PDB file of C-alpha atoms in Angstrom:
ATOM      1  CA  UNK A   1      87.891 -17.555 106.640  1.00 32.00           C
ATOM      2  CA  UNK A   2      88.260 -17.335 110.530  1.00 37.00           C
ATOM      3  CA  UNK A   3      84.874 -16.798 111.487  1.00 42.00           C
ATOM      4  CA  UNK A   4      82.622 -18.436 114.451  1.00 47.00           C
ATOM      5  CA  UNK A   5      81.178 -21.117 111.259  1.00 49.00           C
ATOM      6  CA  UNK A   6      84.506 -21.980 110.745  1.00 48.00           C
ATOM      7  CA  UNK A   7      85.128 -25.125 112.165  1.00 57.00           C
ATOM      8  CA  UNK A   8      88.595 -25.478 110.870  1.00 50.00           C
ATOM      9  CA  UNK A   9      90.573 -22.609 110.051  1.00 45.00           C
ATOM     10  CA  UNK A  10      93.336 -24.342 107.990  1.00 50.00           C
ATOM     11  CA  UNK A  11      91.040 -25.899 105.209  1.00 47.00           C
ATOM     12  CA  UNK A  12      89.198 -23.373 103.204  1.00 45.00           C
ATOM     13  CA  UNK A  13      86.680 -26.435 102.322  1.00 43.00           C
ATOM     14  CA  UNK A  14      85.773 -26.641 105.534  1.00 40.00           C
ATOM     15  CA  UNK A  15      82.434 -24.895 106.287  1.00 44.00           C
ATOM     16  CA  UNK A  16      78.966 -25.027 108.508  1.00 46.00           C
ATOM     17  CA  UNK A  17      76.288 -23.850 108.579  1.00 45.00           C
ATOM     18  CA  UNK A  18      76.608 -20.761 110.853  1.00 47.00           C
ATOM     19  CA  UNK A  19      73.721 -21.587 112.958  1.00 48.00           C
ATOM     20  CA  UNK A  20      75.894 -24.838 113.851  1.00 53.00           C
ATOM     21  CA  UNK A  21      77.847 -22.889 116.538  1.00 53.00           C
ATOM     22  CA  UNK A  22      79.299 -25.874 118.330  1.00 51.00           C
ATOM     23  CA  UNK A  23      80.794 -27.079 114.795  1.00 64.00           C
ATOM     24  CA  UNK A  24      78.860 -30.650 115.726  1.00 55.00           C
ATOM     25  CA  UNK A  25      77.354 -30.901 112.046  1.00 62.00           C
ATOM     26  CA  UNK A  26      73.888 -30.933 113.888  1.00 71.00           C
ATOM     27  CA  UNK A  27      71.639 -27.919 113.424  1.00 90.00           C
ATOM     28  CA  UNK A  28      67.860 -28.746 114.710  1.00 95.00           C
ATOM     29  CA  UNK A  29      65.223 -27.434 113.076  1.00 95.00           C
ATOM     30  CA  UNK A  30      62.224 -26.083 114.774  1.00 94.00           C
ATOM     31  CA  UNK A  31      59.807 -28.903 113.525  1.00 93.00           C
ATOM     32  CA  UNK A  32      62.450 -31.322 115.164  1.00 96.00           C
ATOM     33  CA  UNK A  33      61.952 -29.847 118.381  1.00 96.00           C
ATOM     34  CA  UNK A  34      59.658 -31.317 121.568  1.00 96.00           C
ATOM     35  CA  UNK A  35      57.938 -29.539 124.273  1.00 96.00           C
ATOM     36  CA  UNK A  36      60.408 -28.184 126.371  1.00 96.00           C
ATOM     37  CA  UNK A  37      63.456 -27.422 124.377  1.00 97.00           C
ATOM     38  CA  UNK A  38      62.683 -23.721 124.022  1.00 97.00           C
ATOM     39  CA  UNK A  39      61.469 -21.886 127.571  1.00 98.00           C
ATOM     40  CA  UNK A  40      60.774 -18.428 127.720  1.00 98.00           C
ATOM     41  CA  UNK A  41      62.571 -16.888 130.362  1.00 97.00           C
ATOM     42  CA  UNK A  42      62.219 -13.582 130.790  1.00 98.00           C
ATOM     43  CA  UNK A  43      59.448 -10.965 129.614  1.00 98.00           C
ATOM     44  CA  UNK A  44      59.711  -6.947 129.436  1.00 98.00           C
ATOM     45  CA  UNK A  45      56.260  -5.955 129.032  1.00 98.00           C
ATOM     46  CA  UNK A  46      56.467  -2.347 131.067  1.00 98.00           C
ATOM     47  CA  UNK A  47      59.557  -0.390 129.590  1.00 98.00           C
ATOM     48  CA  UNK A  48      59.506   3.073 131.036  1.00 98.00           C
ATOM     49  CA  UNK A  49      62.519   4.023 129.116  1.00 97.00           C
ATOM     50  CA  UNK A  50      60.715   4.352 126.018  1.00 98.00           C
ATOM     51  CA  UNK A  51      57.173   3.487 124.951  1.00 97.00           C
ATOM     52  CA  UNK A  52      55.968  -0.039 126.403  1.00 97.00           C
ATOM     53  CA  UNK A  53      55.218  -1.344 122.691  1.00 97.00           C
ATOM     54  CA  UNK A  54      58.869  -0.593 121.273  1.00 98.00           C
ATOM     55  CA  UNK A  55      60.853  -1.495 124.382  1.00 98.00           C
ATOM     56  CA  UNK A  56      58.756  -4.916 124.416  1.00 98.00           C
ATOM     57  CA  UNK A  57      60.861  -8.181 124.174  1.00 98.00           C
ATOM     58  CA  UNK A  58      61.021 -11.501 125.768  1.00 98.00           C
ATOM     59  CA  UNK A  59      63.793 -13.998 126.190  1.00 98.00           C
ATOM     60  CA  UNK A  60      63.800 -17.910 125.369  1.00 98.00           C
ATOM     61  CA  UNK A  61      66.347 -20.434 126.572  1.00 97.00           C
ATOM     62  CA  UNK A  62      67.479 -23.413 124.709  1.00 97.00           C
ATOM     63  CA  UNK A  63      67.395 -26.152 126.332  1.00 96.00           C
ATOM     64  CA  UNK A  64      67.862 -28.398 123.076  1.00 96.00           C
ATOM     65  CA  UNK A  65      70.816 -29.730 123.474  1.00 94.00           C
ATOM     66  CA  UNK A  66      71.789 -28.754 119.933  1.00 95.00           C
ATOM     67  CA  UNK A  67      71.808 -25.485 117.701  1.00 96.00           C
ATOM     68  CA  UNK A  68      68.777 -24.780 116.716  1.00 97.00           C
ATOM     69  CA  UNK A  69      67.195 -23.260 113.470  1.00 96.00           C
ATOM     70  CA  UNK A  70      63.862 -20.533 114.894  1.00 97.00           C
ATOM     71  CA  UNK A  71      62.936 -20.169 111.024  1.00 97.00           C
ATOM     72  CA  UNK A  72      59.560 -21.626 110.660  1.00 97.00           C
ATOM     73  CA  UNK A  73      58.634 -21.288 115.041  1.00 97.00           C
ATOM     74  CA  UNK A  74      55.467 -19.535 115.667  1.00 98.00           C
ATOM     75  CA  UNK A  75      55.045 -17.320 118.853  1.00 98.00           C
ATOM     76  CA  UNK A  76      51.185 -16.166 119.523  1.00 98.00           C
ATOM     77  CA  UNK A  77      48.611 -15.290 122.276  1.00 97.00           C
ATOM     78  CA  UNK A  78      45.122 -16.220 123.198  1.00 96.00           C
ATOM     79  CA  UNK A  79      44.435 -12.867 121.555  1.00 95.00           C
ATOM     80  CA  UNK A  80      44.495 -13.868 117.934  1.00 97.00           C
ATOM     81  CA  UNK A  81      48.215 -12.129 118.015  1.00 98.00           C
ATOM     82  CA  UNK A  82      51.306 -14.193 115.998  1.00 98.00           C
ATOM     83  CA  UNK A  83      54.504 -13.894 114.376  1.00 98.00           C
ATOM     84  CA  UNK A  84      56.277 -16.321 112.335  1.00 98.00           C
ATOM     85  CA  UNK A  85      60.055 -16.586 112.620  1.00 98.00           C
ATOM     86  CA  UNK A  86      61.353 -16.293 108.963  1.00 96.00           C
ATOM     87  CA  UNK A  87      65.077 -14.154 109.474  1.00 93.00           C
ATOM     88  CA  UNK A  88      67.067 -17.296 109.696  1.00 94.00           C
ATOM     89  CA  UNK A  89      67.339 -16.361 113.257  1.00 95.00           C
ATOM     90  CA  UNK A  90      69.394 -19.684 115.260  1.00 94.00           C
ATOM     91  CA  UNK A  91      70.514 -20.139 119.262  1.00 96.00           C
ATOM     92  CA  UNK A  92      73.010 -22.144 120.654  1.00 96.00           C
ATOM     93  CA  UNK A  93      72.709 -24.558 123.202  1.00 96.00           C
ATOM     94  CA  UNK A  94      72.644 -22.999 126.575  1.00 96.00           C
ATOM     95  CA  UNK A  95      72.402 -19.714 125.014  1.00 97.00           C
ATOM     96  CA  UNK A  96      69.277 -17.524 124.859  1.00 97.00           C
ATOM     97  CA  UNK A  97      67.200 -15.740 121.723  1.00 98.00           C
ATOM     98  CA  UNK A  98      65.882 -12.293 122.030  1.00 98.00           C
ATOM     99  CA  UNK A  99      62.799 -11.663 120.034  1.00 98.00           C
ATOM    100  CA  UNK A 100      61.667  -7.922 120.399  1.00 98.00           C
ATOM    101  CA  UNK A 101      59.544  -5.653 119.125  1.00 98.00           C
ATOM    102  CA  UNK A 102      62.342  -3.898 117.034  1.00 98.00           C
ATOM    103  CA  UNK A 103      66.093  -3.940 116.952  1.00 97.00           C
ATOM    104  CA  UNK A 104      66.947  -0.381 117.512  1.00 97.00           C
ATOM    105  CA  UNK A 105      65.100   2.692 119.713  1.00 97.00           C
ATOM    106  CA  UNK A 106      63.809  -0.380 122.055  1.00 98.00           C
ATOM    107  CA  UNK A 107      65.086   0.985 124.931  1.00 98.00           C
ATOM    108  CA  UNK A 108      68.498   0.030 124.447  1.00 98.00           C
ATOM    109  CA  UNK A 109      68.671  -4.176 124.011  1.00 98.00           C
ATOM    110  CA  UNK A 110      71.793  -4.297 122.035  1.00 96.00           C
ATOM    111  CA  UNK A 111      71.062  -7.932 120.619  1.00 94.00           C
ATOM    112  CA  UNK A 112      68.401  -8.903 118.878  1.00 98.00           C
ATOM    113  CA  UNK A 113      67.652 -12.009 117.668  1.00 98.00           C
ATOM    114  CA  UNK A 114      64.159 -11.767 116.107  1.00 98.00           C
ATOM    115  CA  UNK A 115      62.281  -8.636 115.425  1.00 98.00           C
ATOM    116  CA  UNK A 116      57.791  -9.184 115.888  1.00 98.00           C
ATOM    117  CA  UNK A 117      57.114  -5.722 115.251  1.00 98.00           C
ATOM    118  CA  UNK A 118      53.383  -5.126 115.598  1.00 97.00           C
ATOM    119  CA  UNK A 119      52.712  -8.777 115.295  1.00 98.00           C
ATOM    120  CA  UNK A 120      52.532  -9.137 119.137  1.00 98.00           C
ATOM    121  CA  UNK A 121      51.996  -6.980 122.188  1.00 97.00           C
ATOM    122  CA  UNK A 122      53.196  -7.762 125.532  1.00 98.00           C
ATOM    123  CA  UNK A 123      50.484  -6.358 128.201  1.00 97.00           C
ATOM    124  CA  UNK A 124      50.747  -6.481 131.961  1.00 97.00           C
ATOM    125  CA  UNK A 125      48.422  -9.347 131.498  1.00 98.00           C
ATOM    126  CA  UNK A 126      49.145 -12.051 128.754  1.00 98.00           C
ATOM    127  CA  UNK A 127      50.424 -14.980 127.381  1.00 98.00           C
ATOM    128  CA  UNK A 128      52.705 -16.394 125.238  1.00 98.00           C
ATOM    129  CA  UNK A 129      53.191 -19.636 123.355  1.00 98.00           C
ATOM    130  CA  UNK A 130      55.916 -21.336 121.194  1.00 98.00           C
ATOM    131  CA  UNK A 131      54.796 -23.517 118.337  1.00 98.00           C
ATOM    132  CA  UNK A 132      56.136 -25.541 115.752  1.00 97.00           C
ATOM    133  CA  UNK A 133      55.105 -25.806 112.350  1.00 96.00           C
ATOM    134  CA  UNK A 134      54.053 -29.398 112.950  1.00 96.00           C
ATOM    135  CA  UNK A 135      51.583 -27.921 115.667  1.00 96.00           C
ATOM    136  CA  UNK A 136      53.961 -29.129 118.588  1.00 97.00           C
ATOM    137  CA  UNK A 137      53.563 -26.705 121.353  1.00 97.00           C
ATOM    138  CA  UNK A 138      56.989 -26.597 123.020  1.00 97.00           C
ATOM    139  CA  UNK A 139      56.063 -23.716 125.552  1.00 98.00           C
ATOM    140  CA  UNK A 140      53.442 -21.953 126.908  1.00 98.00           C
ATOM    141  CA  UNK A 141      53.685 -18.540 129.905  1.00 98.00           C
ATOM    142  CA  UNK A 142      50.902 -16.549 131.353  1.00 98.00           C
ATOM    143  CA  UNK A 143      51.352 -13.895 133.666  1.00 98.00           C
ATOM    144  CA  UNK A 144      49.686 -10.831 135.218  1.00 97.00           C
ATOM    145  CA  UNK A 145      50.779  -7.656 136.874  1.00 94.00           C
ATOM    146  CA  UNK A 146      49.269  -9.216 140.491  1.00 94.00           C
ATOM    147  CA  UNK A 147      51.798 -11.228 142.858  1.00 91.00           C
ATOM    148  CA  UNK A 148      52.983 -13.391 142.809  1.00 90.00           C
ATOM    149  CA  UNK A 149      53.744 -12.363 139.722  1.00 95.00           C
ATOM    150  CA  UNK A 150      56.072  -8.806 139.820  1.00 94.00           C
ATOM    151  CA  UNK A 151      54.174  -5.886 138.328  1.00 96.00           C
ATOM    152  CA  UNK A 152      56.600  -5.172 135.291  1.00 97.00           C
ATOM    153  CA  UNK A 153      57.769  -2.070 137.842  1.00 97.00           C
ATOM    154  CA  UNK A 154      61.299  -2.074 139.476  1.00 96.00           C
ATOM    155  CA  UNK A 155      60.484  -1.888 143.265  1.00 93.00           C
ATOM    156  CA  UNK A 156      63.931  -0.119 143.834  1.00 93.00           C
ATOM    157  CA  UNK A 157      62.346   2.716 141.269  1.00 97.00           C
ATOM    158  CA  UNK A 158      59.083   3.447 139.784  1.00 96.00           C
ATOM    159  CA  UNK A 159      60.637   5.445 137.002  1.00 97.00           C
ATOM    160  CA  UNK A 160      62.254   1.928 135.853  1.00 98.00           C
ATOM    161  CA  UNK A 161      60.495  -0.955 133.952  1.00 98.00           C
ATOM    162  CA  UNK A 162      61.268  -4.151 135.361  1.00 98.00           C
ATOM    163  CA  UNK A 163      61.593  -7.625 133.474  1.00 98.00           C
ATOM    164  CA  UNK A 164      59.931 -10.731 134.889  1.00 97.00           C
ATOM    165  CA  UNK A 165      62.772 -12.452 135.176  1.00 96.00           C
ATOM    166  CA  UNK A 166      62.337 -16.524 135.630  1.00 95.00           C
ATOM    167  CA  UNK A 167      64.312 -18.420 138.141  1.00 90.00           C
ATOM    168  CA  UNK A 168      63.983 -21.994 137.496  1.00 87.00           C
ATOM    169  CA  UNK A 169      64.881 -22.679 134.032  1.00 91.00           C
ATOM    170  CA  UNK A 170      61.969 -24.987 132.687  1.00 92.00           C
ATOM    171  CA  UNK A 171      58.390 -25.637 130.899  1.00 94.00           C
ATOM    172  CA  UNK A 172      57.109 -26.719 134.057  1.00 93.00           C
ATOM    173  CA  UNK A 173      57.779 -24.036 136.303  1.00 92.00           C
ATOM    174  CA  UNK A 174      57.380 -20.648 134.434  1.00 94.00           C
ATOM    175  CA  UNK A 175      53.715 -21.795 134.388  1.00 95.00           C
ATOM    176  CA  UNK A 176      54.117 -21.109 138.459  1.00 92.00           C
ATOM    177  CA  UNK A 177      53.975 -17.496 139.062  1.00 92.00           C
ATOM    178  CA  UNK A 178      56.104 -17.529 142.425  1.00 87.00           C
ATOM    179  CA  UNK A 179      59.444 -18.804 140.084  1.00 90.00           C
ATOM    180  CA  UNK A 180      58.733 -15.315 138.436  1.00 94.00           C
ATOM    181  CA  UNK A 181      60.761 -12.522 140.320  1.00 92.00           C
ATOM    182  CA  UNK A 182      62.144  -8.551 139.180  1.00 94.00           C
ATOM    183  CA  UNK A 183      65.076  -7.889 137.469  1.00 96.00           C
ATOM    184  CA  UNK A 184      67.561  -6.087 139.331  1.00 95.00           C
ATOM    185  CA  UNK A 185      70.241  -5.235 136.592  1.00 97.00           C
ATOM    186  CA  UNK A 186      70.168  -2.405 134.558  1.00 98.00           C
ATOM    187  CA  UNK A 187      70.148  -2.388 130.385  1.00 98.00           C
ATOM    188  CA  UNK A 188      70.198  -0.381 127.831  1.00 98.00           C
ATOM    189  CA  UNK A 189      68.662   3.153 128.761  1.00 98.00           C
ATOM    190  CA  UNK A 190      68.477   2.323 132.770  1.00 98.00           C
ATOM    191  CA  UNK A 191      65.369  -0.343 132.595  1.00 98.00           C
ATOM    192  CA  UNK A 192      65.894  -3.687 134.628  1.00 98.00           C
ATOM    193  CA  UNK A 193      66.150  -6.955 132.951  1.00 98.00           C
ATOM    194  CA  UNK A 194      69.000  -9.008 131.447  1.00 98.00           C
ATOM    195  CA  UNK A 195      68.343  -9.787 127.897  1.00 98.00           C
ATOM    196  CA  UNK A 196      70.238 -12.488 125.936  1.00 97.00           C
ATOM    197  CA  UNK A 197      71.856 -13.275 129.365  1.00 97.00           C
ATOM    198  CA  UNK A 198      71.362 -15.399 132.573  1.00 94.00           C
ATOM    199  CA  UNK A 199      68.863 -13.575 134.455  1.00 93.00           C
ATOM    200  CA  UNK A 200      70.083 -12.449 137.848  1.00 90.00           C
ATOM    201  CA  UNK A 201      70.539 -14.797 140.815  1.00 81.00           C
ATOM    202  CA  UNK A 202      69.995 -13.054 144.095  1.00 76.00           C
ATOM    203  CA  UNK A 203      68.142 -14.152 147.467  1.00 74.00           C
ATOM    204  CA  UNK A 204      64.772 -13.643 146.181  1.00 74.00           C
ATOM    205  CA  UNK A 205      62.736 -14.470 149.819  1.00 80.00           C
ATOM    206  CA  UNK A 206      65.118 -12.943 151.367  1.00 82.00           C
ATOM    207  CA  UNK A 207      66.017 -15.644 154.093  1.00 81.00           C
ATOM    208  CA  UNK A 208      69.695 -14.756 153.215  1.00 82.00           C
ATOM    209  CA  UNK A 209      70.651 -18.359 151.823  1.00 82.00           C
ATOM    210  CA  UNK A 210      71.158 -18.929 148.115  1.00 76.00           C
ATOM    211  CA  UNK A 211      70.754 -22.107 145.936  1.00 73.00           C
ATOM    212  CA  UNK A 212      74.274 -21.856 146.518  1.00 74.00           C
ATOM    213  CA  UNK A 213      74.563 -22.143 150.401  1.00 80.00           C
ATOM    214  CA  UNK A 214      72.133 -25.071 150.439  1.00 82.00           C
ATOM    215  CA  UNK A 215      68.428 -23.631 150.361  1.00 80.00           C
ATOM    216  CA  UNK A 216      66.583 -26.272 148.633  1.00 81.00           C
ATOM    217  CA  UNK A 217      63.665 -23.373 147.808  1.00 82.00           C
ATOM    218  CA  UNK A 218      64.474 -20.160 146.599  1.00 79.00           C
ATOM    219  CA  UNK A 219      61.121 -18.457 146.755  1.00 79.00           C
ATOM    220  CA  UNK A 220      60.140 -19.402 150.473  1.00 83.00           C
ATOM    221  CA  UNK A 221      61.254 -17.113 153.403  1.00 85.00           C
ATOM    222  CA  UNK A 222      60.355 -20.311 155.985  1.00 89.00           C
ATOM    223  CA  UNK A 223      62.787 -22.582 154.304  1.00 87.00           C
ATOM    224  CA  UNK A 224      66.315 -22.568 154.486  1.00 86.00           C
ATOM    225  CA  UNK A 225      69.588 -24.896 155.860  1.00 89.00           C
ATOM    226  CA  UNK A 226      68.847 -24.487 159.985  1.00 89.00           C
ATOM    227  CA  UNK A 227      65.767 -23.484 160.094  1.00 89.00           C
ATOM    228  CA  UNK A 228      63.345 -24.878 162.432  1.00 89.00           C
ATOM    229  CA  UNK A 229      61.738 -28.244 161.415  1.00 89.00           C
ATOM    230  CA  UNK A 230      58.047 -28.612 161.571  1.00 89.00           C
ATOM    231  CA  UNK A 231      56.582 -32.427 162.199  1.00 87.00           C
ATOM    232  CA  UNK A 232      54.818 -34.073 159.518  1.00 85.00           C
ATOM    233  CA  UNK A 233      53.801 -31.169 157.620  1.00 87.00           C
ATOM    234  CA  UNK A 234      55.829 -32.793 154.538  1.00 87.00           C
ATOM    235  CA  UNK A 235      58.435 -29.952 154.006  1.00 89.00           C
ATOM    236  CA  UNK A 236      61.785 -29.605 154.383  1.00 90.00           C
ATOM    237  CA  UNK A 237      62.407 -27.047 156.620  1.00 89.00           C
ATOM    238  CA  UNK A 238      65.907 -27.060 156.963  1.00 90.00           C
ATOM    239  CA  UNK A 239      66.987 -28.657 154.184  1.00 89.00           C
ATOM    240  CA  UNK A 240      68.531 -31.151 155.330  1.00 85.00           C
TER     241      UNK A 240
END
C-alpha cells in the first residue's frame, strides 16, 4: 500500500504504525510525555457562526519532538469539567491537534482531531489543562475576555468570533496574557482563527516591525530596531 504509514512502498512487509508519521519507528505515548511537549495554542471560545458550545475548539502544538499517541491524555478545568482522549487520535511533530466540541456543524473546522462533546465548555473565562495518565501536567492556560487578553470578538467585526490566537509557542508564555492576540484569518463559515495551522503572524503592537525585521518584542509598541534608547531602565529599546 502507498499510504502516509508506508514507510517503504516497495516491500509490502514494511509497515508503521500510522501515528508514526515521520516513519522514525518512534511513536510517544502520552504517559511518556513531560511538561511542555504539548502547548495549547489557540482557543475559540466565542463562535458567532454557530452556537458558542458547538463551534468550541482549541488547538495544541507538539513540541515533542516525536509522533505522539493523545490516547490516554486528559484535558479538564478547575470546574470539575474533563475528557479523556480514547479515538486513537496522534500529531506529528511540529504539527498541531484540534480537539473540538464536534466534528461537523462546528462552524466549519474541517479537521478534527479529537471530538469532547459536552465533556468541556470553553467560556469567555476559563482554563484548560493537559494531563497525563501518570498525573504529569504538561500544560496549563487561563484566560478571560478582559485585555490583555482579546475578548473572543473580531475587532474588524462584531458579527465574527475571534480565536485567541498565541504568539510565542511555549508552556511558559501562554500563561502571559499579552502573548495572546485575535485571529485575523477567516475559517470555516467566516469566524477568525486558524485551526490545525500556524496561527497568523502580523505586527500585533503595531510599531510596524515584525520578528522578522528585527523587533526583539512583538507585543510592545515602545520597542522596536531604532527606536529611542532609554538609560538604565533595563530594556532594549532598539534592539540592538
Amino acid at each position: 500500500f502507498v499510504t502516509d504509514a508506508d514507510c517503504d512502498d516497495d516491500d509490502p512487509n514494511s509497515t508503521v504504525l500510522a501515528s508514526d508519521t515521520d516513519c522514525n519507528g518512534i511513536v510517544l505515548t502520552e504517559g511518556e510525555l513531560i511538561e511542555g511537549d504539548l502547548v495549547v495554542t489557540e482557543i475559540m471560545h466565542s463562535s458567532q457562526q454557530v452556537d458558542a458550545s458547538s463551534g468550541a475548539w482549541f488547538e495544541v502544538y507538539n513540541a515533542a519532538g516525536e509522533d505522539v499517541s493523545l490516547d490516554g491524555l486528559t484535558i479538564s478545568d478547575s470546574n470539575g469539567e474533563a475528557h479523556t482522549v480514547t479515538s486513537g487520535a496522534h500529531v506529528a511533530p511540529g504539527a498541531y491537534a484540534v480537539f473540538a466540541a464536534y466534528d461537523t456543524d462546528n462552524g466549519g473546522v474541517s479537521i478534527v482531531d479529537v471530538t469532547f462533546g459536552t465533556d468541556l465548555t470553553l467560556l469567555v473565562v476559563d482554563d484548560l489543562m493537559l494531563t497525563t495518565s501518570f498525573g504529569t501536567v504538561l500544560d496549563t492556560v487561563s484566560w478571560s475576555n478582559v485585555s490583555p487578553y482579546p475578548d473572543g470578538i473580531s475587532d474588524s467585526d462584531s458579527t465574527l468570533g475571534a480565536s485567541l490566537s498565541l504568539i510565542s509557542v511555549s508552556a511558559e508564555d501562554n500563561d502571559v496574557g499579552k502573548f495572546w492576540v485575535e485571529s485575523i484569518t477567516a475559517y470555516g463559515l467566516g469566524d477568525m482563527g486558524t485551526p490545525g495551522l500556524a496561527n497568523d503572524v502580523y505586527d500585533y503592537d503595531g510599531d510596524g516591525f515584525l520578528s522578522s525585521d528585527g523587533d526583539c518584542d512583538i507585543v510592545d509598541a515602545s520597542v522596536y530596531p531604532g527606536a529611542s534608547e532609554i538609560a538604565l531602565d533595563g530594556i532594549d529599546q532598539d534592539c540592538d
